[in-house]
């Protein structure tokens, strides 16, 4: 087995193994980090809203200004909730929407490997994030679409490091802004390398599919030729 691995195909195989490991470990991990961030943000916003529910009545920004003491702030203190009546609803919907966007990006990275990811993308009508044709006919435009989706996740997640997401504890166990910054930087750095890795992986799948179809066509041609030869032999015997 070792002898069959060593040879001309060795380095391309090692490159493909490295690309797959990058996607399975680094790319997926860099998306799980912001997903965890948005879960933390959702929990902290919900706790702040529950603790200060009496301050969220009415549609007057001055009510919120008296609460946090900063009339220049566009967000309620310790949250990313805008200072208006729909703020809590907006924050909750936006947090959940970010979960969905991150899951879409994750499935777009893995649709070629797991049918469940492809089914999830189909259920969300995210046709631009995957390719449903054969690998031989595949185009790589969806890699760019997924990269722009990740850039949006980077921008939205990175913004949370500056909009007052502060734990209420004096000595917090988890520094949400710092973890948010780490998640943003890791995802941003991983985007170009993930595109390159997926390009090589899908290119190899195209090559294998073309090779298999060519082999199947040759076998079909041989079988057809044998059938014709048998038919001629039977006709000659008669």
Coordinates of C-alpha atoms in Angstrom, one line a residue:
X1 CA 0.0 0.0 0.0
X2 CA 2.8 2.4 0.9
X3 CA 4.5 1.6 -2.5
X4 CA 1.3 2.4 -4.4
X5 CA 1.0 5.7 -2.5
X6 CA 4.6 6.8 -3.2
X7 CA 5.1 8.0 -6.8
X8 CA 4.0 10.8 -9.1
X9 CA 0.6 11.1 -7.5
X10 CA 2.0 11.4 -4.0
X11 CA 2.2 15.2 -3.7
X12 CA -1.2 15.9 -5.3
X13 CA -2.7 13.3 -2.9
X14 CA -1.0 15.0 0.0
X15 CA -2.3 18.4 -1.2
X16 CA -5.8 17.1 -1.4
X17 CA -5.6 15.5 2.0
X18 CA -4.4 18.9 3.4
X19 CA -7.2 20.7 1.6
X20 CA -9.8 18.3 3.0
X21 CA -8.4 18.6 6.5
X22 CA -8.5 22.4 6.2
X23 CA -12.1 22.4 5.2
X24 CA -13.1 19.8 7.8
X25 CA -11.2 21.4 10.7
X26 CA -10.2 25.0 10.1
X27 CA -13.0 26.2 7.9
X28 CA -15.7 24.5 10.0
X29 CA -14.1 25.7 13.2
X30 CA -13.9 29.3 12.0
X31 CA -17.6 29.2 11.4
X32 CA -18.5 27.5 14.7
X33 CA -16.7 30.3 16.6
X34 CA -19.0 33.1 15.3
X35 CA -22.0 30.8 15.8
X36 CA -21.0 30.5 19.4
X37 CA -20.6 34.3 19.6
X38 CA -24.1 34.9 18.3
X39 CA -25.5 32.4 20.8
X40 CA -23.7 34.3 23.6
X41 CA -24.9 37.6 22.3
X42 CA -28.5 36.4 22.1
X43 CA -28.3 35.1 25.7
X44 CA -26.8 38.4 27.0
X45 CA -29.3 40.5 25.2
X46 CA -32.1 38.4 26.5
X47 CA -30.8 38.6 30.1
X48 CA -30.4 42.4 29.9
X49 CA -33.9 42.8 28.4
X50 CA -35.4 40.6 31.2
X51 CA -33.6 42.5 33.9
X52 CA -34.6 45.9 32.6
X53 CA -38.0 45.2 31.1
X54 CA -39.6 48.3 32.7
X55 CA -37.2 50.5 30.7
X56 CA -38.4 49.1 27.3
X57 CA -41.9 50.6 27.4
X58 CA -42.8 53.3 24.9
X59 CA -41.1 54.6 21.8
X60 CA -39.2 57.5 23.3
X61 CA -35.4 57.4 23.1
X62 CA -35.2 59.6 26.2
X63 CA -36.4 56.7 28.2
X64 CA -33.3 54.7 27.1
X65 CA -31.1 57.7 27.6
X66 CA -32.1 57.9 31.2
X67 CA -31.3 54.2 31.6
X68 CA -27.8 54.2 30.2
X69 CA -27.0 57.9 30.8
X70 CA -25.6 58.3 27.3
X71 CA -27.8 60.3 24.9
X72 CA -25.2 59.9 22.1
X73 CA -25.3 56.1 22.1
X74 CA -27.6 54.5 19.5
X75 CA -27.8 51.3 21.4
X76 CA -29.2 50.4 24.8
X77 CA -26.3 49.8 27.3
X78 CA -24.8 46.3 27.5
X79 CA -26.7 45.2 24.4
X80 CA -26.8 45.6 20.6
X81 CA -30.4 46.6 20.8
X82 CA -31.3 49.9 19.0
X83 CA -33.0 52.5 21.0
X84 CA -36.6 52.1 19.7
X85 CA -39.6 50.1 20.5
X86 CA -38.8 47.3 18.1
X87 CA -35.2 47.0 19.4
X88 CA -35.7 43.8 21.5
X89 CA -37.5 42.1 18.6
X90 CA -35.0 43.3 16.1
X91 CA -32.1 42.1 18.2
X92 CA -33.6 38.6 18.6
X93 CA -34.5 38.3 15.0
X94 CA -31.1 39.5 13.9
X95 CA -29.3 37.1 16.2
X96 CA -31.3 34.1 14.9
X97 CA -30.8 35.3 11.3
X98 CA -27.0 35.2 11.9
X99 CA -27.3 31.6 13.1
X100 CA -29.0 30.8 9.8
X101 CA -26.4 32.7 7.7
X102 CA -23.6 30.9 9.4
X103 CA -25.2 27.5 8.9
X104 CA -25.7 28.3 5.2
X105 CA -22.0 29.2 4.9
X106 CA -21.1 26.0 6.7
X107 CA -23.3 23.8 4.5
X108 CA -21.9 25.6 1.4
X109 CA -18.4 24.5 2.4
X110 CA -19.5 20.9 2.9
X111 CA -22.3 20.3 0.4
X112 CA -20.0 18.2 -1.8
X113 CA -19.4 15.7 1.0
X114 CA -22.6 15.5 3.0
X115 CA -26.0 15.2 1.3
X116 CA -27.7 16.7 4.4
X117 CA -25.8 20.0 3.8
X118 CA -27.1 20.0 0.2
X119 CA -30.6 19.3 1.4
X120 CA -30.4 22.2 3.9
X121 CA -29.3 24.6 1.2
X122 CA -32.1 23.4 -1.1
X123 CA -34.6 23.9 1.7
X124 CA -33.4 27.5 2.2
X125 CA -33.5 28.2 -1.6
X126 CA -29.8 29.1 -1.4
X127 CA -29.2 28.0 -5.0
X128 CA -26.2 30.3 -5.4
X129 CA -24.2 28.7 -2.6
X130 CA -23.9 25.2 -4.1
X131 CA -24.0 23.4 -7.5
X132 CA -26.6 20.7 -8.2
X133 CA -25.1 19.5 -11.5
X134 CA -22.5 16.8 -12.1
X135 CA -19.0 17.7 -11.0
X136 CA -17.9 17.7 -14.6
X137 CA -20.3 20.5 -15.4
X138 CA -19.7 22.4 -12.2
X139 CA -18.8 26.1 -12.1
X140 CA -17.1 27.8 -9.3
X141 CA -19.2 30.9 -9.0
X142 CA -20.8 29.7 -5.8
X143 CA -17.4 29.8 -4.1
X144 CA -17.4 33.5 -4.6
X145 CA -20.9 33.8 -3.3
X146 CA -20.0 31.9 -0.2
X147 CA -17.0 34.1 0.3
X148 CA -19.1 37.3 0.2
X149 CA -21.6 35.7 2.6
X150 CA -18.7 35.0 5.0
X151 CA -17.5 38.6 4.6
X152 CA -21.0 39.7 5.7
X153 CA -20.7 37.4 8.7
X154 CA -17.3 39.0 9.4
X155 CA -18.7 42.5 9.3
X156 CA -21.7 41.7 11.4
X157 CA -19.8 39.8 14.0
X158 CA -16.9 42.3 14.1
X159 CA -19.4 45.1 14.7
X160 CA -20.4 43.4 18.0
X161 CA -16.9 44.1 19.4
X162 CA -17.8 47.9 19.4
X163 CA -21.5 48.1 20.2
X164 CA -21.5 47.6 23.9
X165 CA -21.7 43.8 24.4
X166 CA -20.4 43.8 27.9
X167 CA -21.0 41.1 30.5
X168 CA -22.8 42.4 33.6
X169 CA -20.5 40.6 36.0
X170 CA -17.6 42.7 37.3
X171 CA -15.3 39.8 36.7
X172 CA -16.8 37.9 33.7
X173 CA -15.8 34.4 33.0
X174 CA -16.2 35.0 29.3
X175 CA -15.0 38.2 27.6
X176 CA -17.5 38.4 24.8
X177 CA -16.0 41.3 22.9
X178 CA -12.5 39.7 22.9
X179 CA -13.9 36.3 21.9
X180 CA -15.9 38.0 19.2
X181 CA -12.8 39.7 17.9
X182 CA -10.9 36.4 17.8
X183 CA -13.8 34.7 15.9
X184 CA -13.9 37.6 13.4
X185 CA -10.2 37.5 12.7
X186 CA -10.1 33.7 12.3
X187 CA -13.0 33.7 9.9
X188 CA -11.6 36.6 7.8
X189 CA -8.2 35.0 7.5
X190 CA -9.6 31.6 6.6
X191 CA -11.8 32.8 3.7
X192 CA -9.2 32.9 0.9
X193 CA -7.5 29.7 1.9
X194 CA -10.9 27.9 2.1
X195 CA -11.7 29.0 -1.5
X196 CA -8.4 27.6 -2.7
X197 CA -8.9 24.3 -0.8
X198 CA -12.4 23.9 -2.2
X199 CA -11.2 24.7 -5.7
X200 CA -8.7 21.8 -5.5
X201 CA -11.2 19.4 -3.9
X202 CA -13.9 20.1 -6.5
X203 CA -11.4 20.0 -9.3
X204 CA -10.3 16.5 -8.2
X205 CA -13.9 15.4 -8.0
X206 CA -14.4 16.7 -11.5
X207 CA -11.4 14.7 -12.7
X208 CA -12.6 11.5 -11.0
X209 CA -16.1 11.8 -12.3
X210 CA -14.8 12.4 -15.9
X211 CA -12.5 9.4 -15.5
X212 CA -15.3 7.2 -14.3
X213 CA -17.7 8.2 -17.0
X214 CA -15.0 7.7 -19.7
X215 CA -14.3 4.2 -18.3
X216 CA -18.1 3.5 -18.3
X217 CA -18.3 4.7 -21.9
X218 CA -15.4 2.5 -22.9
X219 CA -16.9 -0.6 -21.2
X220 CA -20.3 0.1 -22.8
X221 CA -18.6 0.4 -26.2
X222 CA -16.8 -2.9 -25.6
X223 CA -20.0 -4.6 -24.6
X224 CA -21.7 -3.3 -27.6
X225 CA -18.9 -4.5 -29.9
X226 CA -19.1 -8.0 -28.3
X227 CA -22.8 -8.1 -28.8
X228 CA -22.4 -7.2 -32.4
X229 CA -19.7 -9.9 -32.8
X230 CA -21.9 -12.5 -31.3
X231 CA -24.8 -11.5 -33.5
X232 CA -22.6 -11.8 -36.6
X233 CA -21.3 -15.2 -35.4
X234 CA -24.8 -16.5 -35.0
X235 CA -25.8 -15.1 -38.4
X236 CA -22.8 -16.8 -40.0
X237 CA -23.7 -20.2 -38.4
X238 CA -27.2 -20.0 -39.8

